[in-house]
Amino acid sequence: MPVMNDYLPLARFSFGMGDRFGHQGRAQLGACVKAAALGVDFIPVWNKSNREHAFIGTEPASVRAEADAAVEALGWTKPYHVDADHIRLETVDRFIVPSDFFTIDVADSIGKPAAAADVKAFVDRHPELVGSVSIPRIDRPFEITRAEAERVANTFLLAAQDAARIYRRIRDAKGAASFITEVSMDETDSPQTPPELLILAALADEGIPLQTIAPKFTGRFNKGVDYVGDLKQFEREFNEDLAVIAFAVRRFGLPPSLKLSVHSGSDKFSIYGPIRRALAAFDAGVHLKTAGTTWLEELIGLAEAGGDGLDIAREIYAYAIGRVDEFCAPYAAVIDIDQSKLPAATAVNGWSATQFTDALRHDPRNPGFNPSFRQLLHVSFKVAAGMGERYLSALAKHEAVIARNVTENLYERHMKPLLAGP
Ligand SMILES: [Zn+2]
């Protein structure tokens, strides 16, 4: 078994954060600075997908520039990374120079059959994955017939081959030791079962020094709001996933830093406890990926500032409420908006700053909190993009109040419960 050692190592705890408009890098890094005081390092990873760049009209190099500037301004001396999020072979090229973390999205290839000879060769190569397969710390063995192993191979082998093509393109361009590889499967229809996570064997066969894998977990990971699903089942599956990863590292020679990546990880307050307990039990790390939660803090900060800031926040809502169906359609799988709970634009135009921030800020104990209002604004960032300079200059003008909200949201509501508990 060849041991993989040619890669840029990723720390045990890493925190992905997105910044649609590129103004909150310092405030986001400020949350990592505060987290260091808890005695654990959350290594910052700035992520932006090709899709987001297209919506906002930005280039991947802008994320590198923002990260470098934030690190310089705060005197951050630990590692930090720039993640080309959800890239594919046809979109990777312009990310290669500015990024050192690549989230290779193979969702489109999952379920498409690989060449029959490749499937046969894979199952022949892995007799340990057929029969009664015991994975330490999973209480019952998996009984896997050859036919089932072939089914799993047929579901995932092409995806692993695809990931390898993308990995090699990046490696050949910038050198294996200069980047981190993640493979994401979260944007698929059904969650992967622990035996299906043995796609890790196929990724190892391809020589990919994988350090994070983003499975689709059970339950709903709606944008910007809490987890919806069976918490007990989530906890059991998360623990089983950790067991499979530990097994795969030993059995297939994957990097010892390999860990789970939780996408749409912001605002999932009810699973942070189960995740924290599982990580402690397995002595494991995690990558938590967030993005849009920071854009909502920009809106909260603008509203809190009052005056022209509050005007912009109300205007964005008024525009969005007029186009609910259009705005929500692309996100149907990742939002649950109750349209009857959406206030009319005329009502919101009469709201005070506090009424607006109470409805928007993710504090479920606040009686004014309105998750439908929050989710609609989550998917409405294109309205702000359309405002152009007016929006950006408001961000600059109200920087102090916005930054306070951005830092507090990431630190108090995300990093602290994950690392230290409530
Ligand atoms: Zn994702």
CSV table of C-alpha atoms and ligand atoms in Angstrom, one decimal:
chain,number,residue,atom,x,y,z
A,1,MET,CA,0.0,0.0,0.0
A,2,PRO,CA,1.7,3.3,-1.1
A,3,VAL,CA,1.5,5.9,1.6
A,4,MET,CA,0.5,9.3,0.3
A,5,ASN,CA,2.7,12.1,1.5
A,6,ASP,CA,2.7,14.6,-1.3
A,7,TYR,CA,0.1,17.2,-0.4
A,8,LEU,CA,-0.3,20.4,1.5
A,9,PRO,CA,-1.5,19.3,5.0
A,10,LEU,CA,-4.8,20.7,6.4
A,11,ALA,CA,-5.2,21.4,10.1
A,12,ARG,CA,-7.5,19.3,12.2
A,13,PHE,CA,-10.1,22.1,12.6
A,14,SER,CA,-10.8,24.3,9.6
A,15,PHE,CA,-13.6,26.8,9.0
A,16,GLY,CA,-14.9,27.6,5.5
A,17,MET,CA,-16.3,31.0,5.0
A,18,GLY,CA,-17.7,32.8,2.0
A,19,ASP,CA,-17.9,36.4,1.4
A,20,ARG,CA,-20.1,37.3,-1.6
A,21,PHE,CA,-19.0,40.9,-1.9
A,22,GLY,CA,-15.4,40.6,-0.6
A,23,HIS,CA,-15.6,43.1,2.2
A,24,GLN,CA,-15.7,41.0,5.3
A,25,GLY,CA,-12.4,39.1,5.2
A,26,ARG,CA,-11.0,40.9,8.3
A,27,ALA,CA,-14.2,40.5,10.3
A,28,GLN,CA,-14.3,36.8,9.4
A,29,LEU,CA,-10.7,36.3,10.4
A,30,GLY,CA,-11.5,38.1,13.6
A,31,ALA,CA,-13.7,35.2,14.6
A,32,CYS,CA,-10.7,32.8,14.1
A,33,VAL,CA,-8.6,35.1,16.3
A,34,LYS,CA,-11.2,34.9,19.0
A,35,ALA,CA,-11.6,31.1,18.7
A,36,ALA,CA,-7.8,30.7,19.3
A,37,ALA,CA,-8.5,32.0,22.8
A,38,LEU,CA,-10.6,28.8,23.4
A,39,GLY,CA,-7.3,26.8,23.0
A,40,VAL,CA,-8.2,25.4,19.6
A,41,ASP,CA,-7.2,26.7,16.2
A,42,PHE,CA,-9.9,27.1,13.5
A,43,ILE,CA,-7.8,27.5,10.4
A,44,PRO,CA,-9.7,29.9,8.0
A,45,VAL,CA,-10.5,28.8,4.5
A,46,TRP,CA,-12.1,31.4,2.2
A,47,ASN,CA,-14.4,29.7,-0.3
A,48,LYS,CA,-16.3,30.8,-3.3
A,49,SER,CA,-17.8,28.6,-6.0
A,50,ASN,CA,-17.8,29.1,-9.7
A,51,ARG,CA,-21.5,29.7,-9.5
A,52,GLU,CA,-21.1,32.5,-6.9
A,53,HIS,CA,-18.4,34.2,-9.0
A,54,ALA,CA,-20.7,34.1,-12.0
A,55,PHE,CA,-23.6,35.6,-10.0
A,56,ILE,CA,-21.6,38.4,-8.5
A,57,GLY,CA,-19.2,39.0,-11.5
A,58,THR,CA,-16.0,38.4,-9.6
A,59,GLU,CA,-12.8,36.5,-10.4
A,60,PRO,CA,-11.2,33.8,-8.2
A,61,ALA,CA,-8.1,36.0,-7.8
A,62,SER,CA,-10.2,38.5,-5.8
A,63,VAL,CA,-10.7,35.9,-3.0
A,64,ARG,CA,-6.9,35.4,-2.7
A,65,ALA,CA,-6.4,39.1,-2.6
A,66,GLU,CA,-9.0,39.5,0.2
A,67,ALA,CA,-7.6,36.6,2.2
A,68,ASP,CA,-4.0,37.9,1.9
A,69,ALA,CA,-5.1,41.4,2.9
A,70,ALA,CA,-7.1,40.2,6.0
A,71,VAL,CA,-4.2,38.1,7.1
A,72,GLU,CA,-1.8,41.0,6.7
A,73,ALA,CA,-4.1,43.4,8.6
A,74,LEU,CA,-4.7,41.1,11.6
A,75,GLY,CA,-1.1,39.8,11.7
A,76,TRP,CA,-2.4,36.2,11.4
A,77,THR,CA,0.6,33.8,11.4
A,78,LYS,CA,-1.1,30.4,11.2
A,79,PRO,CA,-2.1,28.8,7.9
A,80,TYR,CA,-5.0,30.0,5.8
A,81,HIS,CA,-6.4,28.8,2.6
A,82,VAL,CA,-8.4,29.8,-0.5
A,83,ASP,CA,-10.9,27.2,-1.6
A,84,ALA,CA,-12.1,26.7,-5.2
A,85,ASP,CA,-15.5,25.5,-4.2
A,86,HIS,CA,-17.5,23.0,-6.2
A,87,ILE,CA,-15.2,23.1,-9.3
A,88,ARG,CA,-15.2,20.7,-12.2
A,89,LEU,CA,-12.9,20.0,-15.1
A,90,GLU,CA,-14.5,22.6,-17.2
A,91,THR,CA,-14.4,25.3,-14.5
A,92,VAL,CA,-11.1,24.6,-12.6
A,93,ASP,CA,-8.6,26.5,-14.8
A,94,ARG,CA,-9.0,30.1,-13.6
A,95,PHE,CA,-8.9,28.8,-9.9
A,96,ILE,CA,-5.6,27.0,-10.2
A,97,VAL,CA,-3.2,29.9,-9.5
A,98,PRO,CA,-5.1,31.8,-6.7
A,99,SER,CA,-6.4,28.7,-4.8
A,100,ASP,CA,-4.6,26.2,-2.6
A,101,PHE,CA,-7.7,24.2,-1.6
A,102,PHE,CA,-9.9,22.5,-4.3
A,103,THR,CA,-13.4,21.1,-3.7
A,104,ILE,CA,-13.8,18.7,-6.6
A,105,ASP,CA,-17.5,18.2,-7.2
A,106,VAL,CA,-18.3,14.8,-8.6
A,107,ALA,CA,-22.1,14.8,-7.9
A,108,ASP,CA,-22.9,14.7,-11.7
A,109,SER,CA,-21.0,11.5,-12.2
A,110,ILE,CA,-22.5,9.6,-9.2
A,111,GLY,CA,-24.9,7.0,-10.5
A,112,LYS,CA,-23.5,6.9,-14.0
A,113,PRO,CA,-22.0,3.5,-14.7
A,114,ALA,CA,-18.2,3.1,-15.1
A,115,ALA,CA,-16.7,0.7,-17.7
A,116,ALA,CA,-17.6,-2.8,-16.8
A,117,ALA,CA,-14.0,-3.9,-16.9
A,118,ASP,CA,-13.1,-1.1,-14.4
A,119,VAL,CA,-15.9,-2.2,-12.1
A,120,LYS,CA,-14.7,-5.8,-12.2
A,121,ALA,CA,-11.1,-4.8,-11.6
A,122,PHE,CA,-12.0,-2.6,-8.7
A,123,VAL,CA,-14.0,-5.4,-6.9
A,124,ASP,CA,-11.2,-7.9,-7.7
A,125,ARG,CA,-8.7,-5.5,-6.2
A,126,HIS,CA,-10.7,-5.2,-3.0
A,127,PRO,CA,-11.7,-8.6,-1.6
A,128,GLU,CA,-11.7,-7.0,1.8
A,129,LEU,CA,-14.9,-5.1,0.8
A,130,VAL,CA,-16.9,-8.2,0.0
A,131,GLY,CA,-18.4,-10.6,2.5
A,132,SER,CA,-18.7,-9.8,6.2
A,133,VAL,CA,-17.0,-6.4,6.5
A,134,SER,CA,-16.2,-5.3,10.0
A,135,ILE,CA,-15.3,-1.7,10.6
A,136,PRO,CA,-14.0,-0.9,14.1
A,137,ARG,CA,-16.5,1.1,16.2
A,138,ILE,CA,-19.5,0.2,14.0
A,139,ASP,CA,-21.3,-2.4,16.1
A,140,ARG,CA,-22.5,-4.8,13.4
A,141,PRO,CA,-20.5,-6.0,10.4
A,142,PHE,CA,-21.8,-5.0,6.9
A,143,GLU,CA,-22.8,-8.1,4.9
A,144,ILE,CA,-21.7,-7.1,1.4
A,145,THR,CA,-22.3,-9.5,-1.5
A,146,ARG,CA,-20.2,-9.3,-4.7
A,147,ALA,CA,-23.3,-8.0,-6.5
A,148,GLU,CA,-23.7,-5.2,-3.9
A,149,ALA,CA,-20.0,-4.3,-4.1
A,150,GLU,CA,-20.5,-4.1,-7.9
A,151,ARG,CA,-23.5,-1.9,-7.5
A,152,VAL,CA,-21.6,0.5,-5.2
A,153,ALA,CA,-18.7,0.5,-7.6
A,154,ASN,CA,-21.0,1.2,-10.5
A,155,THR,CA,-22.5,4.1,-8.5
A,156,PHE,CA,-19.2,5.7,-7.5
A,157,LEU,CA,-16.3,4.5,-9.6
A,158,LEU,CA,-16.9,6.9,-12.5
A,159,ALA,CA,-17.1,9.8,-9.9
A,160,ALA,CA,-13.7,8.7,-8.5
A,161,GLN,CA,-12.2,8.6,-12.0
A,162,ASP,CA,-13.6,12.0,-12.7
A,163,ALA,CA,-12.2,13.4,-9.5
A,164,ALA,CA,-8.8,11.9,-10.5
A,165,ARG,CA,-8.9,13.7,-13.8
A,166,ILE,CA,-9.5,17.0,-12.1
A,167,TYR,CA,-7.0,16.3,-9.4
A,168,ARG,CA,-4.2,15.5,-11.9
A,169,ARG,CA,-5.0,18.7,-13.9
A,170,ILE,CA,-4.4,20.8,-10.7
A,171,ARG,CA,-1.4,18.7,-9.7
A,172,ASP,CA,0.3,19.0,-13.1
A,173,ALA,CA,-0.2,22.7,-13.1
A,174,LYS,CA,0.9,23.6,-9.6
A,175,GLY,CA,2.6,20.6,-7.9
A,176,ALA,CA,1.0,18.1,-5.5
A,177,ALA,CA,2.6,19.7,-2.4
A,178,SER,CA,1.0,23.0,-2.9
A,179,PHE,CA,-2.7,22.2,-2.3
A,180,ILE,CA,-5.4,20.5,-0.4
A,181,THR,CA,-8.0,18.2,-2.0
A,182,GLU,CA,-11.6,17.8,-1.0
A,183,VAL,CA,-14.2,15.7,-2.9
A,184,SER,CA,-17.8,16.8,-2.5
A,185,MET,CA,-20.9,14.6,-3.1
A,186,ASP,CA,-23.4,16.7,-1.1
A,187,GLU,CA,-25.3,18.0,-4.1
A,188,THR,CA,-26.9,14.6,-4.9
A,189,ASP,CA,-30.4,13.3,-4.2
A,190,SER,CA,-29.8,10.8,-1.5
A,191,PRO,CA,-27.4,10.5,1.5
A,192,GLN,CA,-24.6,8.0,1.2
A,193,THR,CA,-24.6,5.0,3.5
A,194,PRO,CA,-21.4,4.0,5.3
A,195,PRO,CA,-20.6,1.1,2.9
A,196,GLU,CA,-21.0,3.7,0.0
A,197,LEU,CA,-18.4,5.8,1.6
A,198,LEU,CA,-16.0,3.1,0.6
A,199,ILE,CA,-15.7,5.3,-2.6
A,200,LEU,CA,-12.7,6.3,-0.5
A,201,ALA,CA,-11.1,3.1,-1.6
A,202,ALA,CA,-11.5,4.1,-5.2
A,203,LEU,CA,-10.2,7.6,-4.6
A,204,ALA,CA,-7.2,6.1,-2.9
A,205,ASP,CA,-6.6,3.7,-5.8
A,206,GLU,CA,-6.5,6.8,-8.0
A,207,GLY,CA,-3.7,8.2,-5.9
A,208,ILE,CA,-5.7,11.3,-4.7
A,209,PRO,CA,-4.3,12.5,-1.4
A,210,LEU,CA,-7.8,13.3,-0.1
A,211,GLN,CA,-8.0,15.4,3.1
A,212,THR,CA,-11.7,16.1,3.3
A,213,ILE,CA,-14.8,14.5,1.9
A,214,ALA,CA,-18.3,16.1,1.9
A,215,PRO,CA,-21.0,13.4,1.8
A,216,LYS,CA,-24.6,14.2,1.7
A,217,PHE,CA,-25.9,13.7,5.2
A,218,THR,CA,-29.4,12.6,6.2
A,219,GLY,CA,-31.9,15.4,6.8
A,220,ARG,CA,-32.3,18.9,5.3
A,221,PHE,CA,-29.5,21.4,5.3
A,222,ASN,CA,-31.5,24.5,4.3
A,223,LYS,CA,-29.7,27.7,3.6
A,224,GLY,CA,-29.1,29.9,6.6
A,225,VAL,CA,-31.5,28.1,9.1
A,226,ASP,CA,-31.3,25.2,11.5
A,227,TYR,CA,-31.0,21.5,10.5
A,228,VAL,CA,-34.3,19.8,9.8
A,229,GLY,CA,-34.3,16.0,10.4
A,230,ASP,CA,-33.9,13.2,12.8
A,231,LEU,CA,-31.1,14.2,15.2
A,232,LYS,CA,-30.6,10.7,16.6
A,233,GLN,CA,-30.2,9.3,13.1
A,234,PHE,CA,-27.9,12.1,12.1
A,235,GLU,CA,-25.7,11.5,15.2
A,236,ARG,CA,-25.5,7.8,14.5
A,237,GLU,CA,-24.6,8.3,10.8
A,238,PHE,CA,-22.1,11.0,11.6
A,239,ASN,CA,-20.3,8.6,14.0
A,240,GLU,CA,-20.4,5.8,11.5
A,241,ASP,CA,-18.9,8.1,8.9
A,242,LEU,CA,-16.1,8.9,11.2
A,243,ALA,CA,-15.5,5.2,11.8
A,244,VAL,CA,-15.4,4.6,8.0
A,245,ILE,CA,-12.9,7.4,7.6
A,246,ALA,CA,-10.6,6.1,10.3
A,247,PHE,CA,-10.8,2.7,8.7
A,248,ALA,CA,-10.1,4.1,5.2
A,249,VAL,CA,-7.0,6.0,6.4
A,250,ARG,CA,-5.5,2.8,7.9
A,251,ARG,CA,-6.6,0.4,5.2
A,252,PHE,CA,-6.1,2.5,2.0
A,253,GLY,CA,-3.2,4.8,3.0
A,254,LEU,CA,-5.1,8.0,2.7
A,255,PRO,CA,-3.7,11.0,4.5
A,256,PRO,CA,-4.2,10.8,8.3
A,257,SER,CA,-5.6,14.3,8.2
A,258,LEU,CA,-8.6,13.0,6.2
A,259,LYS,CA,-11.9,14.3,7.7
A,260,LEU,CA,-15.5,15.1,7.0
A,261,SER,CA,-16.5,18.4,5.5
A,262,VAL,CA,-20.0,19.7,6.4
A,263,HIS,CA,-21.4,21.8,3.6
A,264,SER,CA,-24.2,24.3,4.1
A,265,GLY,CA,-22.8,24.1,7.7
A,266,SER,CA,-23.8,27.5,8.8
A,267,ASP,CA,-26.7,28.0,11.2
A,268,LYS,CA,-27.1,24.2,11.9
A,269,PHE,CA,-27.3,24.9,15.6
A,270,SER,CA,-29.0,21.6,16.6
A,271,ILE,CA,-26.3,19.3,15.1
A,272,TYR,CA,-23.2,21.1,16.6
A,273,GLY,CA,-23.6,19.3,19.9
A,274,PRO,CA,-23.8,15.8,18.2
A,275,ILE,CA,-20.8,16.8,15.9
A,276,ARG,CA,-18.8,18.0,18.9
A,277,ARG,CA,-19.4,14.8,20.8
A,278,ALA,CA,-18.6,12.6,17.9
A,279,LEU,CA,-15.3,14.4,17.1
A,280,ALA,CA,-14.3,14.1,20.7
A,281,ALA,CA,-15.1,10.4,20.8
A,282,PHE,CA,-13.1,9.7,17.6
A,283,ASP,CA,-10.4,12.2,18.3
A,284,ALA,CA,-11.2,13.6,14.8
A,285,GLY,CA,-11.3,17.0,13.1
A,286,VAL,CA,-13.8,18.6,10.8
A,287,HIS,CA,-14.2,21.2,8.1
A,288,LEU,CA,-17.3,23.3,8.5
A,289,LYS,CA,-18.2,25.2,5.3
A,290,THR,CA,-20.3,28.3,5.5
A,291,ALA,CA,-21.0,31.0,3.0
A,292,GLY,CA,-24.3,33.0,2.9
A,293,THR,CA,-24.6,33.5,6.6
A,294,THR,CA,-22.0,36.3,6.3
A,295,TRP,CA,-24.0,38.1,3.6
A,296,LEU,CA,-27.0,38.1,6.0
A,297,GLU,CA,-24.9,39.7,8.7
A,298,GLU,CA,-24.1,42.5,6.2
A,299,LEU,CA,-27.8,43.1,5.9
A,300,ILE,CA,-28.3,42.9,9.6
A,301,GLY,CA,-25.5,45.4,10.1
A,302,LEU,CA,-26.9,47.8,7.4
A,303,ALA,CA,-30.3,47.6,9.1
A,304,GLU,CA,-28.9,48.1,12.5
A,305,ALA,CA,-27.0,51.2,11.3
A,306,GLY,CA,-30.4,52.8,10.4
A,307,GLY,CA,-30.8,55.7,7.9
A,308,ASP,CA,-29.6,54.9,4.5
A,309,GLY,CA,-28.4,51.4,5.6
A,310,LEU,CA,-31.9,50.5,6.8
A,311,ASP,CA,-33.3,51.9,3.5
A,312,ILE,CA,-31.1,49.5,1.5
A,313,ALA,CA,-32.1,46.5,3.6
A,314,ARG,CA,-35.8,47.3,3.2
A,315,GLU,CA,-35.4,47.9,-0.5
A,316,ILE,CA,-33.7,44.6,-1.1
A,317,TYR,CA,-36.5,42.9,0.7
A,318,ALA,CA,-39.2,44.8,-1.3
A,319,TYR,CA,-37.5,43.7,-4.5
A,320,ALA,CA,-37.2,40.1,-3.4
A,321,ILE,CA,-40.8,39.7,-2.2
A,322,GLY,CA,-42.0,40.8,-5.6
A,323,ARG,CA,-40.0,37.9,-7.2
A,324,VAL,CA,-40.3,35.2,-4.7
A,325,ASP,CA,-40.9,32.4,-7.1
A,326,GLU,CA,-38.1,33.4,-9.5
A,327,PHE,CA,-35.6,33.8,-6.6
A,328,CYS,CA,-36.5,30.6,-4.9
A,329,ALA,CA,-36.7,28.3,-7.9
A,330,PRO,CA,-33.0,27.5,-8.2
A,331,TYR,CA,-32.8,26.8,-4.5
A,332,ALA,CA,-35.9,24.6,-4.1
A,333,ALA,CA,-34.0,21.7,-2.6
A,334,VAL,CA,-32.3,23.8,0.0
A,335,ILE,CA,-34.9,26.3,1.3
A,336,ASP,CA,-38.3,25.8,3.0
A,337,ILE,CA,-40.1,29.1,2.8
A,338,ASP,CA,-43.7,29.5,4.1
A,339,GLN,CA,-44.9,32.3,1.9
A,340,SER,CA,-47.8,33.0,4.2
A,341,LYS,CA,-45.2,34.1,6.8
A,342,LEU,CA,-43.5,36.6,4.5
A,343,PRO,CA,-44.5,40.2,5.5
A,344,ALA,CA,-45.6,42.6,2.8
A,345,ALA,CA,-43.1,45.1,1.6
A,346,THR,CA,-45.3,48.0,2.8
A,347,ALA,CA,-45.2,46.5,6.3
A,348,VAL,CA,-41.4,46.1,6.3
A,349,ASN,CA,-41.0,49.6,5.0
A,350,GLY,CA,-42.5,50.8,8.2
A,351,TRP,CA,-40.3,48.6,10.4
A,352,SER,CA,-37.7,50.0,12.8
A,353,ALA,CA,-34.1,48.9,12.6
A,354,THR,CA,-34.8,46.6,15.6
A,355,GLN,CA,-37.9,45.0,14.0
A,356,PHE,CA,-35.8,44.3,10.9
A,357,THR,CA,-32.8,42.8,12.7
A,358,ASP,CA,-35.1,40.8,15.1
A,359,ALA,CA,-36.8,39.1,12.1
A,360,LEU,CA,-33.5,38.5,10.3
A,361,ARG,CA,-30.9,37.6,12.9
A,362,HIS,CA,-30.7,33.8,13.6
A,363,ASP,CA,-31.8,33.8,17.2
A,364,PRO,CA,-34.6,31.2,17.5
A,365,ARG,CA,-35.4,32.5,21.0
A,366,ASN,CA,-36.3,35.9,19.8
A,367,PRO,CA,-40.1,36.0,19.2
A,368,GLY,CA,-39.5,38.3,16.3
A,369,PHE,CA,-37.3,35.9,14.4
A,370,ASN,CA,-38.8,34.9,11.0
A,371,PRO,CA,-37.1,32.0,9.3
A,372,SER,CA,-39.0,32.5,6.0
A,373,PHE,CA,-38.0,36.1,5.9
A,374,ARG,CA,-34.4,35.1,6.5
A,375,GLN,CA,-34.3,32.4,3.9
A,376,LEU,CA,-35.8,34.7,1.2
A,377,LEU,CA,-33.1,37.3,1.9
A,378,HIS,CA,-30.5,34.5,1.9
A,379,VAL,CA,-31.2,33.8,-1.8
A,380,SER,CA,-31.6,37.5,-2.7
A,381,PHE,CA,-28.0,38.6,-2.8
A,382,LYS,CA,-28.2,39.2,-6.5
A,383,VAL,CA,-30.4,42.3,-5.7
A,384,ALA,CA,-27.5,43.7,-3.7
A,385,ALA,CA,-25.1,42.8,-6.6
A,386,GLY,CA,-27.4,44.8,-8.9
A,387,MET,CA,-27.1,47.9,-6.7
A,388,GLY,CA,-23.4,47.9,-7.5
A,389,GLU,CA,-21.5,50.9,-6.1
A,390,ARG,CA,-24.3,52.0,-3.9
A,391,TYR,CA,-24.3,48.8,-2.0
A,392,LEU,CA,-20.5,48.6,-1.7
A,393,SER,CA,-20.2,52.1,-0.5
A,394,ALA,CA,-22.8,51.4,2.2
A,395,LEU,CA,-20.7,48.5,3.3
A,396,ALA,CA,-17.7,50.8,3.6
A,397,LYS,CA,-19.7,53.5,5.4
A,398,HIS,CA,-21.2,51.1,8.0
A,399,GLU,CA,-18.2,48.9,8.3
A,400,ALA,CA,-17.9,49.0,12.1
A,401,VAL,CA,-21.4,47.8,12.8
A,402,ILE,CA,-21.4,45.2,10.1
A,403,ALA,CA,-18.0,43.8,11.1
A,404,ARG,CA,-19.2,43.4,14.7
A,405,ASN,CA,-22.2,41.3,13.5
A,406,VAL,CA,-20.1,39.2,11.1
A,407,THR,CA,-17.5,38.3,13.7
A,408,GLU,CA,-20.0,37.6,16.5
A,409,ASN,CA,-22.1,35.4,14.2
A,410,LEU,CA,-19.2,33.2,13.2
A,411,TYR,CA,-17.6,33.1,16.7
A,412,GLU,CA,-20.6,33.0,19.1
A,413,ARG,CA,-23.1,31.0,17.0
A,414,HIS,CA,-20.7,28.7,15.1
A,415,MET,CA,-17.2,28.2,16.3
A,416,LYS,CA,-17.9,28.3,20.0
A,417,PRO,CA,-20.7,25.7,20.1
A,418,LEU,CA,-18.6,23.5,17.8
A,419,LEU,CA,-15.4,23.7,19.8
A,420,ALA,CA,-16.5,24.4,23.4
A,421,GLY,CA,-20.2,23.6,23.7
A,422,PRO,CA,-23.0,26.0,24.5
B,1,ZN,ZN,-21.6,21.9,-1.2
